[in-house]
XYZ file of C-alpha atoms in Angstrom:
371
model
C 11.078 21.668 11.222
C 7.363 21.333 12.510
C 6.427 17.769 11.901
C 2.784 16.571 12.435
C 1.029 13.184 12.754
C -2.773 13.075 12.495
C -4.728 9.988 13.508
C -5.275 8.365 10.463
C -9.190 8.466 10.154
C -9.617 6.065 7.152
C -12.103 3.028 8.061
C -10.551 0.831 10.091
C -7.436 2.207 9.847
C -5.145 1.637 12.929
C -1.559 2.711 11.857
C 0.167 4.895 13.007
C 3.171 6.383 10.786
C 5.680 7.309 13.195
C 6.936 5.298 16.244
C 8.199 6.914 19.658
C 11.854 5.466 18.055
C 11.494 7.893 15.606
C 9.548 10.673 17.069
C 13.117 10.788 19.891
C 15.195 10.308 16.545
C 13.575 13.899 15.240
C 13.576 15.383 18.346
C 17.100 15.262 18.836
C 18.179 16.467 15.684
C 15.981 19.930 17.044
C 13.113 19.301 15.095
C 9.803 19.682 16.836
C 6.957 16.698 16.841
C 3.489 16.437 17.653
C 1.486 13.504 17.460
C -2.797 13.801 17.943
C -3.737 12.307 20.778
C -4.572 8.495 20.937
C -2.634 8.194 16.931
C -1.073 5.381 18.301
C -3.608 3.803 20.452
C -4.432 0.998 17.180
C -0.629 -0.028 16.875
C -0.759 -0.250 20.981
C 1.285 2.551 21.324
C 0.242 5.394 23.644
C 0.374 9.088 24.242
C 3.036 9.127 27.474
C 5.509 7.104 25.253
C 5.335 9.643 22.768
C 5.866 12.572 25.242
C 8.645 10.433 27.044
C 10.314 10.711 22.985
C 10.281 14.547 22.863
C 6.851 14.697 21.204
C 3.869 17.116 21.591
C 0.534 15.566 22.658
C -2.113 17.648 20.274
C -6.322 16.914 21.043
C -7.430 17.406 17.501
C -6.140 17.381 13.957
C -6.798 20.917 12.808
C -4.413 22.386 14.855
C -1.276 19.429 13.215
C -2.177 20.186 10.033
C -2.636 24.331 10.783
C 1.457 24.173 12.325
C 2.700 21.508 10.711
C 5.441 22.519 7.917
C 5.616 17.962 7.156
C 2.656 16.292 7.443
C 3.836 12.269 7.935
C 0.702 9.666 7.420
C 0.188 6.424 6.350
C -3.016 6.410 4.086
C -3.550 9.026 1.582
C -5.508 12.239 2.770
C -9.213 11.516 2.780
C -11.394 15.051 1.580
C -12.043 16.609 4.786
C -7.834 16.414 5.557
C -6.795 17.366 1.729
C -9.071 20.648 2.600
C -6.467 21.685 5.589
C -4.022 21.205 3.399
C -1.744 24.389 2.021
C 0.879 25.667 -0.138
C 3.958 25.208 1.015
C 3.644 22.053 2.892
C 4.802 18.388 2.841
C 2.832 15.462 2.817
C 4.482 12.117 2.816
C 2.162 9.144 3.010
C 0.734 6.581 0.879
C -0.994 7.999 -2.400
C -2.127 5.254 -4.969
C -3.474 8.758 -7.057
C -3.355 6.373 -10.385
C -7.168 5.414 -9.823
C -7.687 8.597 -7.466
C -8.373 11.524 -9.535
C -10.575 13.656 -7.445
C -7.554 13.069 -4.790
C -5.373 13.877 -7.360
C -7.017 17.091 -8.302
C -7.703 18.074 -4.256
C -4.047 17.863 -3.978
C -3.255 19.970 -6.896
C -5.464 22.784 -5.968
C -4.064 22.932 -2.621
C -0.452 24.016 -3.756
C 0.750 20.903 -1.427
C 3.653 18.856 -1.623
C 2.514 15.785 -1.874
C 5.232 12.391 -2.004
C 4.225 9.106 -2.099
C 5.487 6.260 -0.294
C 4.941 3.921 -2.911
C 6.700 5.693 -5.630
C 9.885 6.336 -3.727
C 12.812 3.970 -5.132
C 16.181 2.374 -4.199
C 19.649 1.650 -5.966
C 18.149 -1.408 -7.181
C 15.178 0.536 -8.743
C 12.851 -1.680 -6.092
C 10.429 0.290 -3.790
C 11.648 0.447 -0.721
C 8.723 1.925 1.469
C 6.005 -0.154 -0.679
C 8.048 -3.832 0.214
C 7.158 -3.775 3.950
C 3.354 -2.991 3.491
C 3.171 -5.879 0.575
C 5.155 -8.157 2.450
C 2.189 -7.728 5.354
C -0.371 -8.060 2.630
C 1.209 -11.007 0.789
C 1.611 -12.685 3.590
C -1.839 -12.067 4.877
C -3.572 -13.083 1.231
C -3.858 -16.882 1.696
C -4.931 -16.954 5.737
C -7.729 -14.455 3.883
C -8.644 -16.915 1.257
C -8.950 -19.550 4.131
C -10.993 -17.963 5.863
C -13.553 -17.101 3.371
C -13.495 -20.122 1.590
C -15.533 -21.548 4.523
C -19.024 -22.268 3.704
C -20.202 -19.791 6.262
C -18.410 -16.763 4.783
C -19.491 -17.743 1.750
C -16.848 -20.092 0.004
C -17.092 -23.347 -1.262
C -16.275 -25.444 2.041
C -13.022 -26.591 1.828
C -9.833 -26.120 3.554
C -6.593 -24.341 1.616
C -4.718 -27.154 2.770
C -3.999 -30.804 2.150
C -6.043 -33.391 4.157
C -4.309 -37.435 3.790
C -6.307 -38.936 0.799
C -8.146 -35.731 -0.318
C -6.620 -32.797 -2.740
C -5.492 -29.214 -1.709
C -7.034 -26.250 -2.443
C -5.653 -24.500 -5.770
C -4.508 -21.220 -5.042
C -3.423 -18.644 -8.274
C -1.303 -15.800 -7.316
C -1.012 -13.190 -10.365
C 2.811 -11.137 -9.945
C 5.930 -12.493 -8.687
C 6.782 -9.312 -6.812
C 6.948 -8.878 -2.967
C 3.604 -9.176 -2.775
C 3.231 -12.529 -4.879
C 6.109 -14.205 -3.647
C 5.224 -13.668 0.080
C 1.695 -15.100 -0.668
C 2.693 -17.974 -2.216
C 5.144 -18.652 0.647
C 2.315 -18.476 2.704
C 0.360 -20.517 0.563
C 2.697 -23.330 0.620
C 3.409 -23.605 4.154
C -0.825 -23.452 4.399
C -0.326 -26.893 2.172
C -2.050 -25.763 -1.080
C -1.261 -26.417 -4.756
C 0.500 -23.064 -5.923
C 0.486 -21.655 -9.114
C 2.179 -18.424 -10.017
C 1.725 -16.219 -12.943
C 4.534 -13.372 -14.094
C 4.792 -11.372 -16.908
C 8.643 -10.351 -17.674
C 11.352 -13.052 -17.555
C 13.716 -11.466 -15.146
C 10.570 -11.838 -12.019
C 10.291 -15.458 -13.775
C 14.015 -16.553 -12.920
C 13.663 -14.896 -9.567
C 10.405 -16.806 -8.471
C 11.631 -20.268 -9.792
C 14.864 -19.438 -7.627
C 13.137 -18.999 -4.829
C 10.481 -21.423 -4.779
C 11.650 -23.962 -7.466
C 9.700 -27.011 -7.749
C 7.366 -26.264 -4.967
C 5.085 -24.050 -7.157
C 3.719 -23.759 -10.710
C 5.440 -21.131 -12.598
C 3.581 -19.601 -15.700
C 4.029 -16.633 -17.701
C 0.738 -14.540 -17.590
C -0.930 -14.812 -21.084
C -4.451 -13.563 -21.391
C -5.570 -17.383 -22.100
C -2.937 -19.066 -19.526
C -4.732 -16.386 -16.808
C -8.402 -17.082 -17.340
C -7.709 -20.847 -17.581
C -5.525 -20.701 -13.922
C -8.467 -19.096 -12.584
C -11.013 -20.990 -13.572
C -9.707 -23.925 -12.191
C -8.662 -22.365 -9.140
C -10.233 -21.906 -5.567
C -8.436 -18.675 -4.580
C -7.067 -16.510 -6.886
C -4.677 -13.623 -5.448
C -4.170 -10.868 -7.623
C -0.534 -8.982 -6.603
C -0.360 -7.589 -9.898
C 1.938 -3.989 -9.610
C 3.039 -0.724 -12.518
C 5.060 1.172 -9.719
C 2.789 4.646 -9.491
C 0.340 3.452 -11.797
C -3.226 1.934 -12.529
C -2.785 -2.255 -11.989
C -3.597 -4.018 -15.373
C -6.614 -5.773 -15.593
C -5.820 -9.463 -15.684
C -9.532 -11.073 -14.654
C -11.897 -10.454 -16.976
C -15.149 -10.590 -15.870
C -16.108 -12.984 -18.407
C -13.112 -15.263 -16.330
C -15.289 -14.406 -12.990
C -18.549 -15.895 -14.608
C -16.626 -19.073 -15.283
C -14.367 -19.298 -12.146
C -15.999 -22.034 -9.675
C -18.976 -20.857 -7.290
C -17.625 -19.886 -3.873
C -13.827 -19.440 -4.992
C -12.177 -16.417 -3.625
C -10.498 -13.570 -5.182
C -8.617 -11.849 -2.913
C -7.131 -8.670 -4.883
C -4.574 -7.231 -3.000
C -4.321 -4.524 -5.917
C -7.089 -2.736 -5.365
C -5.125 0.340 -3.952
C -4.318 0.727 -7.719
C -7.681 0.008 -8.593
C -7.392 -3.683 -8.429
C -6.784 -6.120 -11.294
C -10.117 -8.084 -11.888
C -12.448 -5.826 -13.571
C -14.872 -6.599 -10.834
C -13.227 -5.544 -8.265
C -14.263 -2.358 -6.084
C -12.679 -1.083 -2.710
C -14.075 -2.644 0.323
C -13.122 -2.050 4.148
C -11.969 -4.615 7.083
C -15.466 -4.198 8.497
C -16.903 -5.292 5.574
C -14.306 -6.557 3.439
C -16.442 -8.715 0.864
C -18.841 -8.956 -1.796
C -19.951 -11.733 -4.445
C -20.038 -11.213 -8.077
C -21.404 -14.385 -10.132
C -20.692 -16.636 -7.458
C -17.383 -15.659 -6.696
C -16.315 -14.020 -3.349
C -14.243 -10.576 -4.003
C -11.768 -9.381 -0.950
C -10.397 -6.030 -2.080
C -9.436 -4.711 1.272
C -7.771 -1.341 0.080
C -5.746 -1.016 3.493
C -5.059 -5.125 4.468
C -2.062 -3.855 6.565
C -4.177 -2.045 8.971
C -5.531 -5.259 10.368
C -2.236 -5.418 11.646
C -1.759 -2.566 12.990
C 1.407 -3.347 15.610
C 3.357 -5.038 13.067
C 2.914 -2.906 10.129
C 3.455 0.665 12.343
C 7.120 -1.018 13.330
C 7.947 -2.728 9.463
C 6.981 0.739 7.882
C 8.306 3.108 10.221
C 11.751 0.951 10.122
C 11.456 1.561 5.860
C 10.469 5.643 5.992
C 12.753 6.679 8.964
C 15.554 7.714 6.902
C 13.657 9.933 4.575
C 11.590 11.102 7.125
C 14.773 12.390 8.441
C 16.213 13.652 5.641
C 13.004 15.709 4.631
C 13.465 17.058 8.371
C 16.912 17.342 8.294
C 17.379 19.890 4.744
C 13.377 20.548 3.810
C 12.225 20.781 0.750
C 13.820 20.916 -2.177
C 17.202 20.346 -0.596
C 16.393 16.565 0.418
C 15.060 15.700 -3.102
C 18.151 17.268 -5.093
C 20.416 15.773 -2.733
C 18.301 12.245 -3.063
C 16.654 10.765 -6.680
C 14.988 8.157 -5.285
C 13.194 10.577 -2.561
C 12.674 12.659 -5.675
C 10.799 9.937 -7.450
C 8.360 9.859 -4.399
C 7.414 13.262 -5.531
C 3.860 13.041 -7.338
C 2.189 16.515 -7.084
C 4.145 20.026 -6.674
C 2.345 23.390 -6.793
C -0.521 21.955 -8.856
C 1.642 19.581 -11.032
C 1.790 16.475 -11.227
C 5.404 15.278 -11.140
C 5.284 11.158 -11.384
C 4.894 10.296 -15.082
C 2.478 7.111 -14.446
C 0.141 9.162 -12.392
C -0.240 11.793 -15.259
C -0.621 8.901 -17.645
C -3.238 6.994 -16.047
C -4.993 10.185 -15.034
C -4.430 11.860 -18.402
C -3.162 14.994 -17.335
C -0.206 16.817 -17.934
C 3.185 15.719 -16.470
C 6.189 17.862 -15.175
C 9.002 15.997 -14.266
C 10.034 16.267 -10.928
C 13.949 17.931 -11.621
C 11.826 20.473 -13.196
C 10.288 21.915 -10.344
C 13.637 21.780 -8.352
C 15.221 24.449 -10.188
């Protein structure tokens, strides 16, 4: 198989989706590779290490996606790629099409195949290629809040953590999933007060067993949410329906009450974020204020750290990469269900039931279009 890797060309996007590791991996099962030139430069990983792993150095992007029979990416396709797009292809990247529908309707009218990372499951009905990216995120949440809870960013001057004879800051983190419990891991080894919001029991019991008595655990009632966050200085929203739009859990009547200069950093937002004031932003400028209240809804926090998230997601797509090489499609989705639940559009259907929901359109399951 021809497999391609375009520069990613979001804002301030430095990924990269495949490593050299994998690029040789390909390679020597006879498939043929070619990166665009300087794809890895972000991630600090350059064009002769590719070539030294079997790949082909290509100067622009028109000619990957012209040969290319699997396109491999990290963000989704912005509208100037989704137009070089054909029947017949693969795409495998991020999607996040829940809150996305002229993406979703480009990708339909292409006749691509189109799987998402972030729908793709495991035996344990987790999601296997979303973990890595919202462990980075997670973990990145509270050294956000810090930052831009200094007066000069715009916050209410005071430090996340505890200072001898003076109180922490109090952070909220909304979801117990990777996302939430790898911020509020962060958050307590930063030295704030931790409070953590969940909806179904099961995340409950797996949050208090990992953190115990170190945090506050809640369950995430409409009136228990808006009065966590309007106590709190930071409030993290790692809210998650696998596929689909993120609930709205911040009213914006609970912005207007929440404390001038508090932080909401909404790590949601590639779902369309869960505070109804929320709107995408980018790393180069990654905030805004609504009543008072500083909003951080990076849509691509990973790509700040670039190195680290190229190597965790690469280690998490390799083997379907390879398995999409190795028997094409549809042979690697019948043989696989939880590849097969990373499939979202197919010949102008949408096959990934939340998408269709959220989006209102009609839904084909994905077995269907197997046959």
């Amino acid at each position: 198989m021809f497999i391609g890797v375009p520069k990613e060309i979001k804002t301030d996007e430095y990924r990269v989706s495949l490593t050299p590791e994998t690029v040789k991996a390909l390679s020597a099962r006879g498939n043929r590779v070619a990166v665009e030139t300087m794809a890895g430069a972000g991630a600090g990983i350059t064009d002769e290490e590719y070539i030294a792993a079997g790949a082909e150095i290509i100067a622009d992007a028109d000619q990957i996606f012209q040969r290319a029979e699997l396109i491999v990416k990290v963000k989704e396709p912005l509208a100037s790629e989704r137009k070089r797009l054909r029947p017949g292809q693969i795409l495998f990247t991020y999607l996040h099409l829940a809150p996305d529908a002229q993406q979703s309707q480009d990708l339909m009218a292409s006749g691509v195949t189109a799987l998402a990372y972030e729908t793709v499951t495991d035996a344990a009905r987790k999601l296997p290629l979303l973990a890595p990216m919202s462990r980075v995120a997670g973990s990145m949440a509270p050294q956000v809040a810090a930052h831009f809870l200094q007066r000069p960013q715009g916050g209410r001057g005071i430090l996340l953590g505890r200072i001898e004879g003076l109180p922490a800051a109090e952070v909220v983190i909304l979801g117990g999933g990777v996302v939430g419990s790898s911020a509020a891991e962060m958050a307590i080894g930063m030295g704030a007060n931790v409070s953590v919001a969940v909806h179904s029991a099961e995340t409950m019991r797996h949050v208090s067993q990992l953190f115990g008595k170190r945090i506050r655990l809640v369950t995430a009632d409409a009136g228990e949410v808006e009065d966590l966050c309007t106590a709190a200085d930071v409030v993290i929203g790692a809210a998650l329906v696998a596929g689909g739009t993120a609930p709205k859990l911040i009213s914006g009547r609970t912005v207007a009450a929440m404390k001038p200069g508090s932080v909401i950093v909404d790590v949601s937002i590639d779902q369309g974020g869960c505070a109804e004031t929320s709107r995408p932003t980018t790393h180069s400028q990654p905030t805004f204020v609504v009543d008072g209240v500083v909003h951080y809804c990076v849509a691509n926090m990973p790509g700040a750290v670039p190195r680290t998230s190229t190597f965790a997601l690469d280690n998490a797509t390799r083997p379907f990469v390879l398995a999409l090489a190795d028997k094409g499609f549809p042979r690697a989705l019948i043989d696989d269900p939880h590849l097969r639940n990373g499939l979202n559009v197919h010949d102008g259907k949408i096959t990934c039931r939340a998408v269709a929901d959220a989006l209102r359109l009609p839904f084909t399951a994905a077995i269907d279009v197997l046959k």
